[in-house]
Tab-separated table of C-alpha atoms and ligand atoms in Angstrom:
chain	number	residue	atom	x	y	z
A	1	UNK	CA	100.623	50.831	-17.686
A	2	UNK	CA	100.048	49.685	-21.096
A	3	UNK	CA	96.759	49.116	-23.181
A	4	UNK	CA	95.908	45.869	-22.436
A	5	UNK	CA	96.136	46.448	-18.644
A	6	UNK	CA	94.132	49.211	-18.630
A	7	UNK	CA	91.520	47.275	-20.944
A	8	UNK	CA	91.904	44.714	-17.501
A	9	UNK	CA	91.007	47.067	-15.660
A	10	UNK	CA	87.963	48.395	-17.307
A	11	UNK	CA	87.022	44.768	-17.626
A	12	UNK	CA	86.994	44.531	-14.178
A	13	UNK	CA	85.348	47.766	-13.354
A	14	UNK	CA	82.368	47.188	-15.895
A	15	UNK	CA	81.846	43.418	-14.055
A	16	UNK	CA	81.668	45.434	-10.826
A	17	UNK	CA	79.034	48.225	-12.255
A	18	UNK	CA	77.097	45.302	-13.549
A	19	UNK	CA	77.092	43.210	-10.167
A	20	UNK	CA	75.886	46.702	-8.832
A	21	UNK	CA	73.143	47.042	-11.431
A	22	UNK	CA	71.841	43.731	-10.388
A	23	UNK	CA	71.577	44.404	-6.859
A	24	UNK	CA	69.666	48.030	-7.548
A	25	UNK	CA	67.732	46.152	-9.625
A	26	UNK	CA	67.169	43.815	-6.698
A	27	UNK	CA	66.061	46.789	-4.510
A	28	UNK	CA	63.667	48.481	-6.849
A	29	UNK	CA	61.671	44.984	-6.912
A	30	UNK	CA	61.145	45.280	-3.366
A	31	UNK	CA	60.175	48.631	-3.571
A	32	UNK	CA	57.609	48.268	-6.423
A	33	UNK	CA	56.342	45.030	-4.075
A	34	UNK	CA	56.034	47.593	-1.740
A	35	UNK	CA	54.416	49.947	-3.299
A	36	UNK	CA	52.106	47.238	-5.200
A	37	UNK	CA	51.012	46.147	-1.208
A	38	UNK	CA	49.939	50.062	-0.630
A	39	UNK	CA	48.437	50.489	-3.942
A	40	UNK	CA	51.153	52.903	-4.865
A	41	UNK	CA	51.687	53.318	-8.401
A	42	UNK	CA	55.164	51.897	-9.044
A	43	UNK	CA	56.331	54.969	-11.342
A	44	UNK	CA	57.435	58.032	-9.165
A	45	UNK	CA	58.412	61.057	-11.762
A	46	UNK	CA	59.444	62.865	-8.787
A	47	UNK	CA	62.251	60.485	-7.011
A	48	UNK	CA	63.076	59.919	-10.751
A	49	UNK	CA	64.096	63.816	-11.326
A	50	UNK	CA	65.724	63.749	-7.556
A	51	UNK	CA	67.734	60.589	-8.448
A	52	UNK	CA	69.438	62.130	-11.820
A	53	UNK	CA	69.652	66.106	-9.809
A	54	UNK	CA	71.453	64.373	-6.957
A	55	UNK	CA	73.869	62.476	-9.673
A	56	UNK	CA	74.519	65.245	-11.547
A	57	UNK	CA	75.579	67.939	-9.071
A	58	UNK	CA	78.201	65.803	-7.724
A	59	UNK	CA	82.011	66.465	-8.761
A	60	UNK	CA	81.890	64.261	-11.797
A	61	UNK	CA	85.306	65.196	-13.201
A	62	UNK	CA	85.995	64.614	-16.720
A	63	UNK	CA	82.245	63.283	-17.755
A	64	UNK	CA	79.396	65.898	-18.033
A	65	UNK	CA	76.364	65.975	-16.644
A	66	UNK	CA	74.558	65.155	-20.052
A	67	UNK	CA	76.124	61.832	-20.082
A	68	UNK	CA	75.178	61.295	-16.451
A	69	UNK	CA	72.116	61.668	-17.155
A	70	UNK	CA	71.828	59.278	-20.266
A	71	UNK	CA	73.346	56.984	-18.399
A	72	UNK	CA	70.977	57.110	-15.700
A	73	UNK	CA	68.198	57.227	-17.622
A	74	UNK	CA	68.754	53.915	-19.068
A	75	UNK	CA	69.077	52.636	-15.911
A	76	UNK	CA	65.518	53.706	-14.443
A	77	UNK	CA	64.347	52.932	-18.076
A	78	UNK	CA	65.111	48.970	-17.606
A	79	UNK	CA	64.130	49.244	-13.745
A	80	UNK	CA	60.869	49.931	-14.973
A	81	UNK	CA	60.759	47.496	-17.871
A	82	UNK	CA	61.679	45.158	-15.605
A	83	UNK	CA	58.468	46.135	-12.964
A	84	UNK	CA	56.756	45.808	-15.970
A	85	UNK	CA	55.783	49.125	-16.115
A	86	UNK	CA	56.426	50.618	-19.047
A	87	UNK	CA	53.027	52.225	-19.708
A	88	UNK	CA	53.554	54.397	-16.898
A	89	UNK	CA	51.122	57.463	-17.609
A	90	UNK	CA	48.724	54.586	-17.479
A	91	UNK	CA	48.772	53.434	-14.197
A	92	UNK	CA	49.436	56.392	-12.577
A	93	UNK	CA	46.111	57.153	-11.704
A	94	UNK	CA	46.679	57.183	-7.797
A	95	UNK	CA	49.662	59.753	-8.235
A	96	UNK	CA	47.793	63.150	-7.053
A	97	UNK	CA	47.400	65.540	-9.957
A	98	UNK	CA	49.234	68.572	-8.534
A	99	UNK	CA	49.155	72.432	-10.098
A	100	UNK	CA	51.700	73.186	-12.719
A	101	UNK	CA	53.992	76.279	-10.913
A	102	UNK	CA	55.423	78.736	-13.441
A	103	UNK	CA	56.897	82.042	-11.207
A	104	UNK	CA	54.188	82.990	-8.794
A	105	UNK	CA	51.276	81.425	-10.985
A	106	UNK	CA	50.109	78.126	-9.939
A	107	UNK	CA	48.444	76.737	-12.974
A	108	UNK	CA	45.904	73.719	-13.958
A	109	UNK	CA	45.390	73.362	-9.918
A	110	UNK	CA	42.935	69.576	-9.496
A	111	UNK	CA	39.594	70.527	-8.738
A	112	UNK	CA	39.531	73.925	-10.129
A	113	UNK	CA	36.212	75.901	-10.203
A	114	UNK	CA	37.141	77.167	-13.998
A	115	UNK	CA	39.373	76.092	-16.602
A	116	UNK	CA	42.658	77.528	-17.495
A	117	UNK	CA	42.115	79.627	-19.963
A	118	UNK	CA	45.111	79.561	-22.729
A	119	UNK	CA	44.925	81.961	-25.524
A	120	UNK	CA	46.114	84.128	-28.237
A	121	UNK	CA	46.949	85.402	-31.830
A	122	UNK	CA	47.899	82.358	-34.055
A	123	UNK	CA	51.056	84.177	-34.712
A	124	UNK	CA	53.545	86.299	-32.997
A	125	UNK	CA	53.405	89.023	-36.243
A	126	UNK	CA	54.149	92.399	-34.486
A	127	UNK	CA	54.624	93.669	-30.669
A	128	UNK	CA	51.823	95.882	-30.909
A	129	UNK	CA	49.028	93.608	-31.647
A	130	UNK	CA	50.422	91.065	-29.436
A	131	UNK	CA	50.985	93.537	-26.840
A	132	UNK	CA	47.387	94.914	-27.150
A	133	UNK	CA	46.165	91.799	-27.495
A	134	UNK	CA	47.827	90.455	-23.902
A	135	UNK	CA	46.517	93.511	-22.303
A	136	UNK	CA	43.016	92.012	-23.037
A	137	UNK	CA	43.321	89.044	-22.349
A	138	UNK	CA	45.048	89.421	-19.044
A	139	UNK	CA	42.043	91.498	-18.112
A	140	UNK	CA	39.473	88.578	-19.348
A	141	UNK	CA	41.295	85.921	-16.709
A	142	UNK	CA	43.824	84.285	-19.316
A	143	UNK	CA	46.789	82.899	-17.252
A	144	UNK	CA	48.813	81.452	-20.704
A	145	UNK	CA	49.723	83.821	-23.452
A	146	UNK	CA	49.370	81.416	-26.823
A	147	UNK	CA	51.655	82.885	-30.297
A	148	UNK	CA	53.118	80.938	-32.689
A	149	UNK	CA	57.148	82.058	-33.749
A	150	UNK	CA	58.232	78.979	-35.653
A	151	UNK	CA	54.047	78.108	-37.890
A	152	UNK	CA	53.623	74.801	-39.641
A	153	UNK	CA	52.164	75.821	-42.245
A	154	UNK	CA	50.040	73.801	-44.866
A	155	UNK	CA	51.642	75.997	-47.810
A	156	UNK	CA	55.047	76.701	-47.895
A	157	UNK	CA	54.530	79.868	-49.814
A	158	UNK	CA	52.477	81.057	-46.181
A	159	UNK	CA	53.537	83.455	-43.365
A	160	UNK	CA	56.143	80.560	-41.457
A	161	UNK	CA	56.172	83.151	-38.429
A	162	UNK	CA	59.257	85.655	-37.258
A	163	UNK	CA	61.048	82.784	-35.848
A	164	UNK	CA	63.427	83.950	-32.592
A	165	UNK	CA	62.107	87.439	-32.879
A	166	UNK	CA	58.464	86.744	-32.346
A	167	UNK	CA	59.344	84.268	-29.271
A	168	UNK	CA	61.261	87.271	-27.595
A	169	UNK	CA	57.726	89.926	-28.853
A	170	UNK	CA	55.844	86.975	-26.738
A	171	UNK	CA	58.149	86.444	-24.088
A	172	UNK	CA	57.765	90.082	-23.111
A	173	UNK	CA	53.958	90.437	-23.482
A	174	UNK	CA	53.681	87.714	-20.969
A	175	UNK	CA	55.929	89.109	-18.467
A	176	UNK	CA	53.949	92.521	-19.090
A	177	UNK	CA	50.716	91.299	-17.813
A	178	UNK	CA	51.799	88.460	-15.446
A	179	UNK	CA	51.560	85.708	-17.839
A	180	UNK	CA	53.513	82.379	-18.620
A	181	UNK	CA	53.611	81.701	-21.993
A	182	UNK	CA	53.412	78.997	-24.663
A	183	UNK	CA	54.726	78.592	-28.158
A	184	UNK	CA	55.160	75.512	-30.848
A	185	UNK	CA	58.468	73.818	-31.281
A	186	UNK	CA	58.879	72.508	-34.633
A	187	UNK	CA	62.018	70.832	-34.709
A	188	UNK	CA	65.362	69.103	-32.716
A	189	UNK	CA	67.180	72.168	-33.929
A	190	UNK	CA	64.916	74.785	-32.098
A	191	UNK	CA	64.349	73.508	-28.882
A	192	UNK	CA	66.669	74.607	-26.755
A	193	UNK	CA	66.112	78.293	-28.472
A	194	UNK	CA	62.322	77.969	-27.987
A	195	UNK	CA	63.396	76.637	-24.807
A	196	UNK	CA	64.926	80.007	-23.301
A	197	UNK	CA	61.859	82.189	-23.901
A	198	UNK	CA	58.752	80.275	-23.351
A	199	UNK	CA	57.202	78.591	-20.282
A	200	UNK	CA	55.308	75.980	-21.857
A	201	UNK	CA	56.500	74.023	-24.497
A	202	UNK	CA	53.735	73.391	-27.505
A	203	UNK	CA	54.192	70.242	-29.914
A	204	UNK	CA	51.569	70.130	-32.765
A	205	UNK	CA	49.085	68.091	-34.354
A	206	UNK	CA	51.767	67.629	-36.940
A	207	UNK	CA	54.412	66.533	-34.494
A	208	UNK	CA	53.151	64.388	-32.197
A	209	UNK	CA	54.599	60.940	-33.477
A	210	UNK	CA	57.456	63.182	-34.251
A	211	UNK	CA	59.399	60.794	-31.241
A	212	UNK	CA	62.846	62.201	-31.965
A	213	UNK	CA	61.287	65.873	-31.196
A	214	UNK	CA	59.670	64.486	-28.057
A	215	UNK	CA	62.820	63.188	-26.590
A	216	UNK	CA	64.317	66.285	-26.582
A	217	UNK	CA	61.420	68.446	-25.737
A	218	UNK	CA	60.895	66.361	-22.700
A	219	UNK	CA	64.561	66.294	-21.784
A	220	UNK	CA	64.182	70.392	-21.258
A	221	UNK	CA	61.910	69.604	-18.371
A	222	UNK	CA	59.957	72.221	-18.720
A	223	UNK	CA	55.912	71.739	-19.274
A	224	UNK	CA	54.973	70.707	-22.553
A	225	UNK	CA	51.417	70.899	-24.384
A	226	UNK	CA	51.178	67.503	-26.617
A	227	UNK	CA	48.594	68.504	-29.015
A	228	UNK	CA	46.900	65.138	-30.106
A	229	UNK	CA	47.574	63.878	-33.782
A	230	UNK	CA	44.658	64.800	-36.272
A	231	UNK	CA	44.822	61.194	-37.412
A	232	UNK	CA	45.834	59.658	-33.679
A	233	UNK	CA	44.349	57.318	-31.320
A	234	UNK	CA	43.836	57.639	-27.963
A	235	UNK	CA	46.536	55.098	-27.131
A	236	UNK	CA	49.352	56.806	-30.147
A	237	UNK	CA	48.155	59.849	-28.230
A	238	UNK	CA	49.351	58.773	-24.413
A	239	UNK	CA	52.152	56.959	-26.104
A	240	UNK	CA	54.128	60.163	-27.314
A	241	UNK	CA	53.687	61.792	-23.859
A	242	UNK	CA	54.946	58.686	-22.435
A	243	UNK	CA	58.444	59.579	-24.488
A	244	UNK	CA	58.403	63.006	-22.691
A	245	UNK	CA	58.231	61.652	-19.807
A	246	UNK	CA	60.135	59.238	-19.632
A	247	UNK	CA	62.706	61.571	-21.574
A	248	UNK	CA	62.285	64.025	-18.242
A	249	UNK	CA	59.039	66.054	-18.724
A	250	UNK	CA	56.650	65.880	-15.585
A	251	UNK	CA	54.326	68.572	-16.461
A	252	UNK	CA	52.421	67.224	-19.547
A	253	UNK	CA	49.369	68.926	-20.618
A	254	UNK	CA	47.061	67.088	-23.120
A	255	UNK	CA	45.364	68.889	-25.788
A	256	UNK	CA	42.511	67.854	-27.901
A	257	UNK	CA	42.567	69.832	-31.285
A	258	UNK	CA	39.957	67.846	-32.820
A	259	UNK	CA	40.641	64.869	-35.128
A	260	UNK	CA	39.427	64.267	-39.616
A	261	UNK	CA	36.307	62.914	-39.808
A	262	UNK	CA	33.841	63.189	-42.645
A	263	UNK	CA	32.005	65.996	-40.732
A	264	UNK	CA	32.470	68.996	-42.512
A	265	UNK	CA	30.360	70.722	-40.149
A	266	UNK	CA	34.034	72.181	-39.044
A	267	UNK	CA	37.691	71.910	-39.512
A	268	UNK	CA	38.260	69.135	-37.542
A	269	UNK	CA	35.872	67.397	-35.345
A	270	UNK	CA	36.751	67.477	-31.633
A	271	UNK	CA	36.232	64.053	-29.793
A	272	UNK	CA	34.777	64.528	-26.596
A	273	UNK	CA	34.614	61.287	-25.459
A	274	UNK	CA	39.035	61.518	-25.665
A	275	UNK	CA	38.997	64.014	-22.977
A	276	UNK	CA	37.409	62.363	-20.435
A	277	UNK	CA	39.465	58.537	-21.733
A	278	UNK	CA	42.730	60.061	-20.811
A	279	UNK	CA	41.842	62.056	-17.829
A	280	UNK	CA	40.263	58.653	-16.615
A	281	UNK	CA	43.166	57.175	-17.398
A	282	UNK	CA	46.253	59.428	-16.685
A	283	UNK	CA	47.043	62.116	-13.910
A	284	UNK	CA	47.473	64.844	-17.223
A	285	UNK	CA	45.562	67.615	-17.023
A	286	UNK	CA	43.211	68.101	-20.767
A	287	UNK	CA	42.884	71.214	-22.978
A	288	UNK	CA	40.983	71.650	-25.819
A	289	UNK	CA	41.791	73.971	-28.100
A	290	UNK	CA	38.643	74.845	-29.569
A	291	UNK	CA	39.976	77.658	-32.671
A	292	UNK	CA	41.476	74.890	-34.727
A	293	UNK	CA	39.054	72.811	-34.636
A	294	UNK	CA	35.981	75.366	-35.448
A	295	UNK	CA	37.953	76.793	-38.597
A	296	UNK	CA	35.320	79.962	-38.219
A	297	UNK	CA	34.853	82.014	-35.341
A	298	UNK	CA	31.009	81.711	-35.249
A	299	UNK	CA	31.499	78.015	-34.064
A	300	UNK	CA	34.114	79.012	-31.325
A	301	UNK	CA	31.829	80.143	-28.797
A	302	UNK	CA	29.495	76.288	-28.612
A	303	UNK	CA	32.507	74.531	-28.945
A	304	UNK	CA	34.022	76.657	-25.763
A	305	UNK	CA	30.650	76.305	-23.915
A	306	UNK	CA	30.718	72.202	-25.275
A	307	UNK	CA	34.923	72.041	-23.684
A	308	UNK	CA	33.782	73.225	-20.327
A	309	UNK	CA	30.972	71.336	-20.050
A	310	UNK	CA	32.248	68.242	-20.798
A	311	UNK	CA	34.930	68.924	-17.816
A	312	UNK	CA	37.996	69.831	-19.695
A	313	UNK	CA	40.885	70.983	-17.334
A	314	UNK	CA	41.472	74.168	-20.169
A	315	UNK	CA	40.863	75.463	-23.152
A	316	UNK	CA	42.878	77.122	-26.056
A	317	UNK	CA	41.488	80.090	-27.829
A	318	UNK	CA	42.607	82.033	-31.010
A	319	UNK	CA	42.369	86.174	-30.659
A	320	UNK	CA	44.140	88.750	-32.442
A	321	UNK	CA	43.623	92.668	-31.875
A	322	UNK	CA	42.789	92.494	-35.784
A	323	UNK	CA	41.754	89.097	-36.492
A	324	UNK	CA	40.970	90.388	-40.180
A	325	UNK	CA	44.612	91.883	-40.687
A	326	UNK	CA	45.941	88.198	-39.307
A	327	UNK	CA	48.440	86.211	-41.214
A	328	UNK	CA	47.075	83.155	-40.458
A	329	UNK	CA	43.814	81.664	-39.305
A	330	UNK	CA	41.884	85.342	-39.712
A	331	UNK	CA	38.488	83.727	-40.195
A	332	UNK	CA	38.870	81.541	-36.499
A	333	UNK	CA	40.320	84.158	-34.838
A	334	UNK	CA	37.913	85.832	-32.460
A	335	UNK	CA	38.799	89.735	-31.497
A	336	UNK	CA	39.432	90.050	-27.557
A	337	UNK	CA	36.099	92.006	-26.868
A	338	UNK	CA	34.448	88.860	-28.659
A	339	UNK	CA	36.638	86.729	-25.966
A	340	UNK	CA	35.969	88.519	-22.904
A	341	UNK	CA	31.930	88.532	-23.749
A	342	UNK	CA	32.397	84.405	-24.072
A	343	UNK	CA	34.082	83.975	-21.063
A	344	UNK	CA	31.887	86.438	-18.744
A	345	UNK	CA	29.292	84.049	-20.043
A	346	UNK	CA	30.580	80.793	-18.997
A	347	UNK	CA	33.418	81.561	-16.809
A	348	UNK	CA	32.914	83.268	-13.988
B	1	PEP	C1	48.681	76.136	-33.199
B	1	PEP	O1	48.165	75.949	-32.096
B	1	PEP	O2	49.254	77.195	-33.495
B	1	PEP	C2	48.602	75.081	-34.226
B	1	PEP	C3	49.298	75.151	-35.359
B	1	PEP	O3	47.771	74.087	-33.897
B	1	PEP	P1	47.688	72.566	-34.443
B	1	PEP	O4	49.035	71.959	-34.224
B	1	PEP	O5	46.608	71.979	-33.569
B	1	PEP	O6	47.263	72.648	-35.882
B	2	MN	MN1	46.265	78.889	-35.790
């Protein structure tokens, strides 16, 4: 056969895929009427992942499963548009918040009688501290080992963090004492490397319109923390985890960090009212991450005390063995004797 009849022929093939798009396209209306009858949110994350695993394990001979998958992506993409649906997280609300499983640990479970606790050295700097420091912390309740490899850092003369070799020093602390484990991605070109070693996936203040980053953070699957902007809106906020999940990501944790303000009673001033907007409004469970917003350790315990009681599904605390010796963020960093006397207080 020559070029132009096998042009013909994909002619005729891509008129036959479209007549098929229109008639899926036909179904999922029904369904979302459906659903809309029942009070069902039209979005399901779940069929969504079971729709592109089912495609891609089938023999798909010379494409790969990537392509399958961007391919099919597109396709749910423009069901929903067409549902009208495209704020998603938004209308979610009926989907039941369910625990984020990592190994045997079931974490952020709805309804929880205390928050996850989440912390930490700022950076991964040697296996010994972090090592010591995980031996606290497992012993104070912490669940999620926190250490930064890959540090955005406001001077580029500063500690930037040991890069693969600090994820693999935190990788192994966690596993030591039963932890998962979180760590920041900075960029497209680490994420499949940060990816391998860590359980949660953290994108920071300074990344969260990044939207390139959070397509291919969420297309690892694997839970992310979206810290929110330090200059973000509520709305900019749900936005960017909207691109991780849509990009594949259905465990999203929110974190509030703390936003500028002219207070210079800390760092950055944490909005409470935020945490309660998007857990009103979403299914995500809400951190705060109290260390980076205090900017000295003395306000880290009323800030913790201020997260839980204002209902916050986590929260994120610096410690370091030595917070004086630390690389970065010594003066917020509380030491893990300091920790476990702040959470036998509040969180027992
Ligand atoms: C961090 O958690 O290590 C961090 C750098 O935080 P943020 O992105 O909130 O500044
Ligand atoms: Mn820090």
């Amino acid at each position: 056969m020559n070029i132009t009849g096998l042009r013909n022929d994909i002619d005729a093939l891509d008129d036959e895929i479209l007549q098929r798009l229109i008639i899926r396209a036909g179904f999922a209306e029904q369904i979302a009427a459906l659903k809309a009858e029942a009070g069902e949110s039209t979005r399901d994350a779940d069929r969504e992942a079971e729709i592109l695993d089912r495609l891609c394990a089938m023999d798909l001979g010379p494409v790969s499963a990537d392509d399958v998958r961007h391919v099919w992506r597109a396709v749910l993409a423009s069901s929903r548009r067409m549902m009208d649906q495209s704020r998603d997280l938004l209308v979610c609300e009926q989907r039941a918040r369910r625990p984020i499983s990592i190994g045997a640990l079931d974490l952020f479970k709805p309804h929880a009688e205390t928050p996850e606790l989440i912390a930490g050295p700022c950076a991964i700097e040697d296996a010994e501290i972090v090592s010591a420091t995980a031996a606290a912390l497992a012993k104070a309740g912490v669940r999620i080992l926190r250490g930064g490899a890959f540090k955005p850092r406001t001077s580029p003369y500063s500690f930037q963090g040991l890069g693969e070799e600090g994820l693999g020093i935190l990788a192994y602390a966690a596993r030591e004492h039963g932890m998962a484990c979180i760590s920041e991605v900075l960029d497209t070109r680490t994420v499949k490397e940060v990816a391998r070693y860590v359980d949660i996936i953290q994108i920071g203040t300074r990344n969260m319109a990044n939207f390139e980053l959070l397509k291919e953070v969420g297309a690892t699957r694997k839970p992310v923390l979206l810290k929110r902007g330090f200059a973000a809106t509520v709305d900019e906020w749900i936005h960017s985890a909207e691109y991780l999940a849509v990009n594949g990501c259905n465990d999203i944790i929110m974190c509030e960090r703390g936003i500028r303000t002219f207070s210079d009673a800390s760092r950055f001033t944490i909005d409470f009212a935020a945490v309660a907007e998007v857990q009103a409004r979403t299914w995500m469970p809400v951190v705060v991450d109290v260390s980076h917003a205090a900017g000295r350790r003395e306000l880290v315990p009323p800030l913790f005390k201020a997260a839980i009681a204002c209902g916050a599904d986590g929260v994120m605390v610096e410690v370091h063995a030595c917070p004086d010796r630390a690389r970065c963020d010594s003066r917020q960093q509380l030491t893990p004797d300091a920790f476990a006397d702040l959470v036998k207080g509040v969180h027992s």
